Amino acid sequence: MSPIHYSITPSDPYAHVFDLRIHIPAPLASGQLLRLPAWIPGSYMIRDFARNIIAVQARSGDQNVALGKIDKDTWALGACTGAVDIEYQVYAWDMSVRAAHLDQTHAYFNGTSVFLQVVGQSDTPCRLDINNANIEEARHWRVATSLTSAGADAYQFGTYQAENYDELIDHPVEIGDFDCVTFEARGVPHDFVVTGKHSADLPRIAQDLTTICEHQIRQFGEPAPFERYVFMTWAVGNGYGGLEHRASTSLICNRDDLAGRNESGKVSEGYKTFLGLCSHEYFHSWNVKRIRPDIPYDLSKENHTPLLWAFEGITSYYDDLILMRTGLISRQEYLELVAKTITRLLRNPGRFKQTTAQSSFDAWTKFYKQDENAANAIVSYYTKGAVIALALDLNLRHESNNKLNLDQVMSLLWQRHGQTGVAVAEFDIQNLCLELCRNNDVPQPAQQRLQQFFEDAVYGTTDMDFSALFAPFGIAFKLRQAGSMSDAGGNDKSVDDNRVDLGVLVTADAAGSKVTRALDNSSAQCAGISAGDVLIAVDGLRVENGNLEKLLSRFQPGDQLTLHGFRRDELMTFEVTLKAPLADTVYLAIEDESKLARWL
C-alpha cells in the first residue's frame, strides 16, 4: 500500500503561514473527501481549526481538479483518475499547546490543526516531509518530535513516518533553535526540549524528570508503552499548560518556573508547579492515551463522556503524589498542595449546582467556555476529580484495612483496558473497585459505603466529610478564613479575625479595580456589584494600584460603606454591608505519624 505523503514548510514566518502538500496515490473513485479535525484530543472544545486554512487547490498531473467545500471543515474532490496533489496554506498564530504557531523565532504545530485527513483512507500509512524556513533566522533550526524517522537524521529536517492518520496527528513538532537534554528512564530515551529565552539548569531538570518517569514506568509495569519520549517546553513570560500525546507532551510555562542554574538544589514554588505539570502529562501516557474513555474520538464533533473526572482527576491526584513519593518534595509540602486543592474546591459555589459527572459531560460548552459566572455555576472535573481520587484512595485503604488502594485499581485498568484497547465505560471503575473488595474479603457494609461514595462524589453535589476522611490516617482537617485575597491555603497562619471580604476577584484597571467574578451571596453580589464593573472609590477614597484590599482593611464585618464604580460608561453607587470571609481555607495537621504511614 503506497503511503499518503504529506509535506509541511514554514514558508512565511513573518506572516505566520505554513505551506502544505498532500500526495494521495489513489483517491477514492466514489469521491474523495478531505477533512480537518475540529478539536484535538485532550482539549475538549470545538476549535474549528479549518478556519485557519487560507487556500486549497488540487491537481492531478498537469490538470487542475475541482475541489469544493461542503461544510465548515470538509472539502470534496471532483472526478479524477490517478494520483492527486492537494496544496494549501495554514495561518499559524495560536500561542498555545493546542494548535500551531509560527514566526521568525520558531515553528510549532499539532497535526490536528494542519494535516487534512483523507477520509476513508485513515488506515493508510503516512509519510511526512518536514522542511525548513528559507529565512536567515532559521539557519540553525532543528526538529524535535517523537515521530519515527523515515530517513531524517536525529533532530533534522527530512522524512518521518506514521502507521496511519491517527498516529500522524498525535506527534506534535517543534522547529527552532531550541535547547535539548537527553536522559534515559528504565532504558527508554527521553528528550527534554525547551524553546524561548531561559536560564534553566537542564542537567538538573533531566535528573528530576528521570526520577518521575522511572517511578511511573515502574508503577504501571515495564516495558513503557513507547520506545522514546519527548518533553517539548515553551518558556514564556507568563503561561501555563500542557497537552498529552502518545509519546510526547507539549508544555508551556513561565521561564522563571524552570530550575535555574544558581538555585542550589532548591525546589521553588514555581519549579514545583512545573514538575507537577510534567508528572501530570507523563501520567497521561497511560491514563487517557491508552486507558481511554468509551467515546468514538470522532474529531468532527463533540464526543461526550461523564468520565473526565477520572481521566483528568485521577491524573491530577497522582501528579503531585508522585513528586512526594520520589522525594522531590517533602510530605509536608505534599499535604500543603492537597490542602490548596481542597481549598479551591470549597471556594467554588458551583460545586453545589453541577455534579462532577455533569462537569465532565459538559466540558465542551461549560468548562472550556467559562464566563464570569462560571465559579457560581460549574465545578472543575480537574479539581473535584483530584479530590475524588484522593478520597477513593483513602476509602479503599481504610475499608480494606490497607489491603487495597488506588494503585491497584490503576494497575488493573492498565491490564484490562490500556493493554487490550478496550475502552472504559461509565461504571467500569467503580465496578472494578467493588470487584477488588469482594476478592479481598472486604465486608459487605464497607462495599455498600464505597458504592454510596461513588454516588455522592461523582453524581452528587454535597461536600464530603473531610474530617472523617482524613482522621483514620492521623490527619486533622482544619478550616480557617483566608488572610488575604491571595491566600491559597495549605498552612495554619494566623489571620485577622476582623477581616472583611467583598467576595470578588479583581484585576488591575487604569481607572481602579475591575471585577472579574462576584461570588454567590457575597457582600458584593448582595449590593449589586457585577463582573465587569470597575471599582473606583471606597467611602470616597480612590481605588488605585491594587489598594482595594488595603482600603477595606479599615472596616469590620457588619460595617456599611459606599462603593463607587463604572458599569460600562455609567457611574454606579453601591451600598455594601460587609461580611466576614467564609471559613473555606484548608490546612492539614499531622496528629499521628503511625497512622499517616498507612497512606504516605
XYZ file of C-alpha atoms in Angstrom:
600
model
C 0.000 0.000 0.000
C 1.514 3.294 -1.091
C 1.596 5.827 1.737
C -0.173 9.156 1.706
C 2.671 11.659 1.565
C 2.425 14.944 3.461
C 4.829 17.862 3.301
C 4.955 20.932 5.534
C 7.100 24.053 5.138
C 7.175 27.187 7.304
C 7.047 29.241 4.119
C 6.460 32.725 5.538
C 7.298 33.019 9.240
C 6.731 36.779 9.166
C 3.142 36.235 8.012
C 2.782 33.075 10.170
C 1.977 30.839 7.195
C 2.762 27.159 6.609
C 2.642 25.643 3.115
C 1.325 22.087 2.965
C 1.068 19.449 0.283
C -0.583 16.046 0.316
C 0.143 13.434 -2.339
C -2.755 10.958 -2.485
C -1.717 7.959 -4.609
C -5.220 6.526 -5.009
C -8.126 8.859 -4.266
C -11.428 7.093 -3.776
C -13.231 6.620 -7.072
C -16.563 7.239 -5.338
C -15.446 10.761 -4.469
C -12.612 11.729 -2.181
C -13.324 13.885 0.866
C -10.725 15.825 2.833
C -11.413 16.963 6.381
C -9.527 18.866 9.081
C -10.296 17.940 12.720
C -12.475 20.357 14.674
C -10.816 19.552 18.027
C -7.688 17.982 19.459
C -7.838 15.042 21.879
C -7.089 16.101 25.435
C -8.650 19.542 24.971
C -12.406 19.132 24.885
C -13.669 22.100 22.923
C -14.570 22.599 19.272
C -11.813 24.838 17.909
C -12.639 24.780 14.181
C -9.017 24.568 13.028
C -10.222 24.723 9.409
C -10.862 28.447 9.797
C -7.081 28.919 9.551
C -6.815 27.331 6.110
C -6.223 30.131 3.627
C -6.489 28.427 0.253
C -6.818 24.874 -1.092
C -6.268 23.585 -4.606
C -5.933 20.160 -6.205
C -4.017 18.880 -9.227
C -3.693 15.557 -10.967
C -0.556 15.637 -13.086
C -0.753 18.897 -15.028
C -4.513 19.201 -14.672
C -6.449 21.148 -12.065
C -9.044 19.107 -10.206
C -12.276 20.588 -8.918
C -12.293 20.956 -5.144
C -15.321 22.307 -3.324
C -16.038 22.945 0.328
C -19.143 21.135 1.550
C -19.173 22.110 5.233
C -17.073 24.087 7.703
C -14.101 21.704 7.610
C -14.653 19.303 4.693
C -13.701 19.531 1.012
C -14.792 17.245 -1.826
C -12.604 16.388 -4.829
C -14.131 16.279 -8.257
C -13.826 13.267 -10.551
C -10.240 12.337 -11.397
C -8.091 9.400 -12.343
C -4.694 8.712 -10.877
C -2.833 10.343 -8.044
C -3.823 13.773 -6.741
C -1.792 16.507 -5.071
C -3.500 18.843 -2.609
C -1.841 22.174 -1.849
C -2.955 24.615 0.827
C -1.767 27.178 3.356
C -2.410 27.392 7.089
C -2.270 30.540 9.182
C -0.496 29.719 12.462
C -0.633 32.279 15.254
C -2.078 30.356 18.231
C 0.287 30.751 21.178
C -0.802 27.574 22.958
C -0.087 23.839 23.085
C -3.251 23.036 21.125
C -2.738 24.300 17.593
C 0.088 25.858 15.542
C 2.394 28.828 15.919
C 4.964 30.251 13.518
C 7.207 33.296 13.494
C 10.873 34.068 12.927
C 11.799 32.549 16.328
C 10.370 29.048 15.890
C 7.679 26.860 14.324
C 5.320 24.560 16.188
C 2.334 22.513 15.102
C -0.074 19.796 16.128
C -1.186 17.592 13.263
C -4.853 18.185 14.047
C -4.504 21.834 13.083
C -2.547 21.404 9.834
C -2.974 17.928 8.267
C -6.129 17.305 6.258
C -7.471 13.791 6.731
C -8.010 11.766 3.571
C -11.450 10.477 4.534
C -11.896 6.750 4.073
C -8.156 6.163 3.987
C -7.312 6.806 7.628
C -5.600 3.430 7.991
C -3.215 4.116 5.120
C 0.429 4.620 6.169
C 1.634 8.222 6.090
C 4.931 9.890 5.272
C 5.771 13.435 6.297
C 8.469 15.707 4.886
C 9.378 18.459 7.357
C 11.169 21.327 5.616
C 12.976 24.365 6.967
C 12.055 28.007 6.510
C 14.020 29.978 3.942
C 14.952 32.895 6.199
C 18.224 33.932 7.809
C 16.893 33.418 11.343
C 16.196 29.735 10.592
C 19.697 28.714 9.562
C 20.317 26.863 12.849
C 16.813 25.478 13.325
C 16.337 21.809 14.201
C 13.372 19.448 14.563
C 12.025 17.950 17.802
C 9.305 15.304 17.528
C 8.519 11.773 18.661
C 7.571 10.783 15.102
C 9.549 7.839 13.737
C 12.209 8.766 11.220
C 11.907 7.538 7.645
C 15.381 8.745 6.719
C 15.682 12.006 8.632
C 18.652 12.213 10.975
C 18.007 12.898 14.640
C 16.653 16.441 15.197
C 16.984 17.175 11.480
C 14.684 18.090 8.626
C 13.671 15.271 6.312
C 11.141 12.464 6.109
C 9.220 10.919 9.001
C 6.547 8.225 9.041
C 3.356 7.150 10.818
C 1.333 3.944 10.613
C -1.873 5.870 9.935
C -3.524 9.261 10.206
C -4.280 8.884 13.933
C -0.590 8.421 14.641
C 0.387 11.257 12.313
C -1.671 13.789 14.262
C -0.543 12.540 17.699
C 3.092 13.668 17.457
C 3.474 17.458 17.689
C 6.541 19.044 16.119
C 8.758 21.839 17.438
C 11.158 23.508 14.997
C 13.661 26.080 16.120
C 16.982 26.833 17.724
C 15.957 25.005 20.898
C 17.987 23.599 23.763
C 17.818 19.871 24.412
C 18.994 17.415 27.040
C 18.618 13.637 26.708
C 18.210 11.121 29.518
C 17.138 7.509 29.956
C 14.333 6.215 32.161
C 14.196 2.441 32.557
C 16.130 2.082 29.314
C 13.846 4.394 27.313
C 15.458 7.517 25.795
C 13.762 10.791 26.687
C 14.377 14.303 25.355
C 13.656 17.498 27.244
C 13.408 20.304 24.688
C 12.985 23.950 25.654
C 12.254 26.851 23.308
C 12.319 30.502 24.302
C 14.629 32.637 26.403
C 15.576 30.893 29.637
C 18.376 30.177 32.087
C 17.290 26.656 33.017
C 19.552 24.105 34.637
C 18.954 21.374 32.052
C 21.008 18.648 33.788
C 19.032 19.265 36.999
C 15.711 19.095 35.137
C 16.808 15.902 33.349
C 17.745 14.323 36.668
C 14.401 15.194 38.268
C 12.409 14.069 35.234
C 14.318 10.783 35.222
C 13.117 10.194 38.771
C 9.495 10.977 37.853
C 9.468 8.935 34.644
C 11.110 5.873 36.153
C 8.611 5.882 39.022
C 5.638 5.980 36.660
C 7.027 3.281 34.386
C 7.547 1.027 37.411
C 4.062 1.852 38.709
C 2.324 0.607 35.578
C 4.920 -2.048 34.771
C 7.647 -2.397 32.203
C 8.053 -2.037 29.345
C 6.942 1.555 28.867
C 4.266 1.957 26.166
C 6.634 3.946 23.924
C 10.144 3.488 22.585
C 11.092 7.156 23.003
C 9.515 10.169 24.694
C 9.845 13.931 24.168
C 9.013 16.775 26.566
C 8.537 19.898 24.418
C 8.543 23.043 26.553
C 7.890 26.616 25.515
C 9.300 29.037 28.110
C 7.429 32.359 28.171
C 6.972 35.329 30.472
C 3.556 34.228 31.718
C 1.919 30.985 30.726
C 0.924 27.543 31.939
C -0.472 24.474 30.226
C 0.176 21.065 28.812
C -1.261 18.584 26.347
C -0.566 14.882 26.299
C 0.323 12.750 23.273
C 1.150 9.091 22.810
C 4.933 9.545 23.050
C 5.381 13.207 23.906
C 3.873 16.211 25.590
C 3.699 19.889 24.729
C 4.167 22.247 27.677
C 4.087 25.993 28.164
C 5.444 27.527 31.369
C 6.821 30.658 32.969
C 10.530 30.751 32.254
C 11.108 31.554 35.929
C 9.456 28.243 36.894
C 12.285 26.254 35.335
C 15.032 25.305 37.786
C 17.762 27.929 37.444
C 21.479 27.309 37.353
C 22.038 29.101 40.664
C 19.251 27.610 42.768
C 21.491 25.105 44.609
C 19.065 22.195 44.525
C 16.120 24.119 45.971
C 12.647 23.295 44.691
C 10.986 26.696 44.330
C 7.208 27.045 44.242
C 7.407 27.678 40.505
C 9.627 24.663 39.841
C 7.334 22.523 41.972
C 4.459 23.639 39.741
C 6.448 22.805 36.609
C 7.447 19.341 37.843
C 3.801 18.686 38.726
C 2.821 19.637 35.176
C 5.427 17.268 33.710
C 4.281 14.497 36.041
C 0.654 15.096 35.056
C 1.200 14.958 31.311
C 3.530 11.955 31.535
C 0.930 10.032 33.589
C -1.495 10.624 30.729
C 0.687 8.316 28.611
C -1.206 5.579 30.420
C -4.338 7.242 31.785
C -6.183 8.663 28.753
C -3.879 7.895 25.842
C -4.150 4.123 26.345
C -6.637 3.672 29.190
C -9.260 5.518 27.176
C -12.845 6.603 27.806
C -15.580 4.976 25.790
C -16.016 7.694 23.170
C -15.680 7.371 19.381
C -12.919 10.008 19.022
C -14.796 11.491 16.089
C -12.754 14.652 15.555
C -15.511 16.389 13.601
C -17.839 16.905 16.582
C -18.145 16.776 20.371
C -17.592 13.366 22.000
C -19.305 13.496 25.391
C -18.325 11.367 28.377
C -19.094 11.574 32.113
C -15.629 10.151 32.867
C -13.282 13.127 32.569
C -13.293 13.317 36.373
C -11.387 10.005 36.303
C -9.032 10.671 33.418
C -8.109 14.188 34.479
C -8.926 13.963 38.177
C -7.033 10.746 38.923
C -4.114 12.089 36.910
C -4.254 15.334 38.916
C -4.175 13.337 42.150
C -1.109 11.387 41.134
C 0.921 14.252 39.634
C 1.894 15.792 42.991
C 1.697 12.493 44.900
C 4.459 11.146 42.658
C 6.626 14.179 43.459
C 6.306 13.254 47.142
C 6.822 9.536 46.603
C 10.031 10.198 44.698
C 11.387 12.601 47.308
C 11.263 15.677 45.080
C 9.014 17.367 47.623
C 8.531 16.621 51.304
C 5.498 15.010 52.892
C 4.568 18.348 54.471
C 4.839 20.117 51.116
C 2.574 17.489 49.598
C -0.068 17.900 52.305
C 0.026 21.647 51.666
C -0.680 21.009 47.973
C -3.591 18.721 48.882
C -4.979 21.406 51.193
C -4.730 24.005 48.438
C -6.640 21.719 46.044
C -9.471 21.235 48.546
C -9.462 24.988 49.215
C -10.007 25.678 45.520
C -12.961 23.298 45.566
C -14.538 24.825 48.676
C -14.271 28.338 47.232
C -16.309 27.295 44.225
C -20.100 27.724 44.839
C -20.755 25.902 41.565
C -19.954 22.606 43.296
C -23.470 22.714 44.778
C -25.085 23.079 41.324
C -23.192 20.752 38.990
C -22.065 17.186 39.605
C -18.627 16.022 38.588
C -20.153 13.675 36.006
C -22.094 16.603 34.546
C -18.947 18.742 34.539
C -17.206 16.009 32.542
C -20.069 15.650 30.084
C -20.457 19.399 29.550
C -16.742 20.176 29.305
C -17.210 21.189 25.670
C -19.627 24.006 26.372
C -19.092 24.907 30.022
C -15.650 24.083 31.425
C -13.786 25.108 28.267
C -16.038 28.118 27.653
C -16.149 29.662 31.093
C -17.689 33.068 31.615
C -17.799 35.452 34.572
C -20.430 33.295 36.313
C -18.537 30.004 35.981
C -17.496 29.812 39.645
C -21.156 30.079 40.663
C -22.457 27.563 38.121
C -19.940 24.785 37.438
C -17.369 22.611 39.188
C -13.973 21.684 37.774
C -13.614 17.992 36.979
C -9.870 18.528 37.399
C -10.128 19.897 40.939
C -13.042 17.867 42.279
C -11.841 14.870 40.268
C -8.496 15.048 42.083
C -10.315 15.265 45.426
C -12.497 12.280 44.472
C -9.386 10.274 43.542
C -7.776 11.188 46.871
C -10.926 10.184 48.752
C -11.231 6.952 46.765
C -7.652 6.026 47.635
C -8.189 6.754 51.330
C -11.556 4.964 51.412
C -10.108 1.863 49.762
C -7.229 1.808 52.239
C -9.468 2.361 55.256
C -12.308 -0.012 54.340
C -9.909 -2.855 53.396
C -7.617 -2.431 56.390
C -4.940 -1.246 53.977
C -5.102 -4.266 51.670
C -6.411 -2.158 48.778
C -5.502 1.219 47.280
C -5.872 3.262 44.117
C -2.534 1.994 42.757
C -4.077 -1.460 42.416
C -7.097 -0.010 40.623
C -4.841 1.751 38.121
C -2.832 -1.427 37.600
C -5.981 -3.379 36.755
C -7.223 -0.592 34.476
C -3.916 -0.804 32.633
C -4.093 -4.591 32.304
C -7.751 -4.795 31.262
C -8.101 -1.621 29.232
C -4.771 0.030 28.446
C -3.061 -3.116 27.204
C -6.136 -4.545 25.465
C -7.559 -1.412 23.846
C -10.953 -1.990 25.489
C -12.454 1.417 26.259
C -13.529 2.311 29.803
C -17.306 2.584 30.171
C -19.062 4.833 32.668
C -19.266 2.407 35.619
C -16.188 0.265 34.926
C -14.021 1.980 37.534
C -16.438 1.659 40.404
C -17.281 -1.935 39.391
C -13.580 -2.741 39.376
C -13.204 -1.262 42.868
C -16.106 -3.363 44.141
C -14.624 -6.449 42.493
C -11.339 -5.843 44.312
C -13.273 -5.530 47.562
C -15.084 -8.826 47.016
C -11.881 -10.631 46.086
C -10.167 -9.354 49.229
C -12.977 -10.177 51.644
C -13.926 -6.584 52.365
C -17.157 -6.743 54.428
C -20.425 -6.075 52.637
C -21.248 -2.919 54.660
C -17.895 -1.449 53.584
C -18.680 -2.287 49.959
C -22.016 -0.528 50.301
C -20.306 2.543 51.759
C -17.898 2.565 48.821
C -20.778 2.329 46.365
C -22.507 5.219 48.142
C -19.264 7.198 47.993
C -19.255 6.980 44.183
C -22.902 8.006 44.053
C -22.359 11.025 46.289
C -18.967 12.153 44.954
C -19.454 11.658 41.222
C -23.212 12.111 40.860
C -23.999 14.337 43.844
C -23.325 17.906 44.910
C -22.849 17.612 48.655
C -19.473 18.193 50.295
C -17.502 15.234 51.562
C -16.907 14.784 55.276
C -13.220 15.620 55.069
C -12.633 15.329 58.800
C -13.883 11.729 58.771
C -11.917 11.006 55.592
C -8.534 12.068 56.992
C -8.940 11.005 60.635
C -8.054 7.283 60.132
C -4.726 8.423 58.712
C -3.734 10.614 61.630
C -4.532 13.906 59.905
C -6.717 16.665 61.292
C -8.706 18.583 58.685
C -8.713 22.263 59.613
C -10.596 25.250 58.204
C -9.864 28.942 58.668
C -10.692 32.215 56.984
C -8.491 33.469 54.181
C -5.935 36.009 55.325
C -5.972 37.932 52.047
C -7.271 37.765 48.503
C -4.120 35.852 47.520
C -4.234 33.334 50.390
C -4.387 29.909 48.686
C -4.403 27.885 51.909
C -2.215 24.959 52.865
C -0.887 26.429 56.137
C -2.198 27.434 59.535
C -1.075 31.055 59.572
C -2.994 33.333 61.869
C -5.421 35.804 60.311
C -7.160 38.982 61.363
C -10.479 37.998 62.943
C -11.967 41.330 61.828
C -11.062 40.962 58.162
C -13.839 41.600 55.657
C -14.416 40.037 52.266
C -16.248 41.519 49.296
C -16.408 38.114 47.611
C -14.916 39.266 44.324
C -11.895 38.659 42.168
C -10.398 41.748 40.583
C -7.730 42.712 38.084
C -5.901 45.988 37.744
C -7.547 48.608 35.556
C -6.411 52.080 34.572
C -9.399 53.523 36.427
C -9.324 51.280 39.514
C -10.029 47.564 40.054
C -12.058 45.582 37.529
C -14.318 42.881 38.910
C -13.873 39.575 37.073
C -16.038 37.465 39.363
C -18.658 38.095 42.053
C -19.476 35.031 44.124
C -22.992 33.990 45.059
C -24.318 35.590 48.264
C -21.177 37.659 48.730
C -21.156 41.226 50.049
C -20.525 42.449 46.521
C -23.270 40.467 44.830
C -25.816 41.378 47.506
C -25.004 45.055 46.850
C -25.458 44.657 43.089
C -21.784 44.606 42.057
C -21.260 42.525 38.937
C -18.430 41.164 36.840
C -17.122 43.876 34.513
C -17.714 46.703 36.969
C -14.668 48.926 37.564
C -14.493 49.930 41.219
C -13.079 53.432 41.631
C -13.739 54.558 45.227
C -14.363 53.118 48.709
C -16.154 55.583 51.003
C -14.800 58.468 48.942
C -11.207 57.207 48.717
C -9.769 56.377 45.310
C -9.116 52.749 44.317
C -5.756 52.548 42.554
C -2.605 50.433 42.220
C -4.152 47.348 43.792
C -5.091 49.088 47.048
C -8.675 47.791 47.247
C -7.871 45.290 49.979
C -5.983 47.922 51.978
C -8.932 50.328 51.791
C -11.276 47.593 53.013
C -8.967 46.712 55.931
C -10.255 49.792 57.822
C -13.652 48.126 58.217
C -15.071 45.206 60.186
C -17.762 42.628 59.400
C -21.195 44.240 59.588
C -19.955 47.713 58.643
C -21.691 49.545 55.820
C -19.902 51.585 53.197
C -20.494 53.288 49.877
C -18.582 51.996 46.910
C -18.494 53.744 43.542
C -17.707 52.202 40.198
C -18.320 52.333 36.482
C -20.520 49.861 34.650
C -19.650 50.440 31.036
C -19.672 54.279 30.932
C -22.244 54.778 33.690
C -21.284 55.742 37.247
C -22.786 53.345 39.776
C -23.232 53.683 43.534
C -23.284 50.531 45.677
C -24.290 50.402 49.333
C -22.354 47.460 50.732
C -22.800 45.616 54.025
C -19.516 43.860 54.618
C -19.329 40.198 55.533
C -16.569 38.172 57.148
C -14.696 35.722 54.902
C -16.033 32.192 54.849
C -14.001 29.537 56.649
C -13.052 27.894 53.369
C -9.258 27.850 53.622
C -7.850 24.400 54.353
C -4.765 23.143 56.134
C -3.942 19.591 57.210
C -2.240 18.881 60.531
C -0.415 15.632 61.203
C -1.525 14.272 64.584
C -0.436 10.625 64.442
C 2.631 9.659 62.398
C 1.953 5.929 62.740
C -1.498 6.261 61.162
C -0.202 8.547 58.414
C 2.173 5.769 57.336
C -0.883 3.847 56.106
C -1.117 6.395 53.288
C 2.123 8.363 52.853
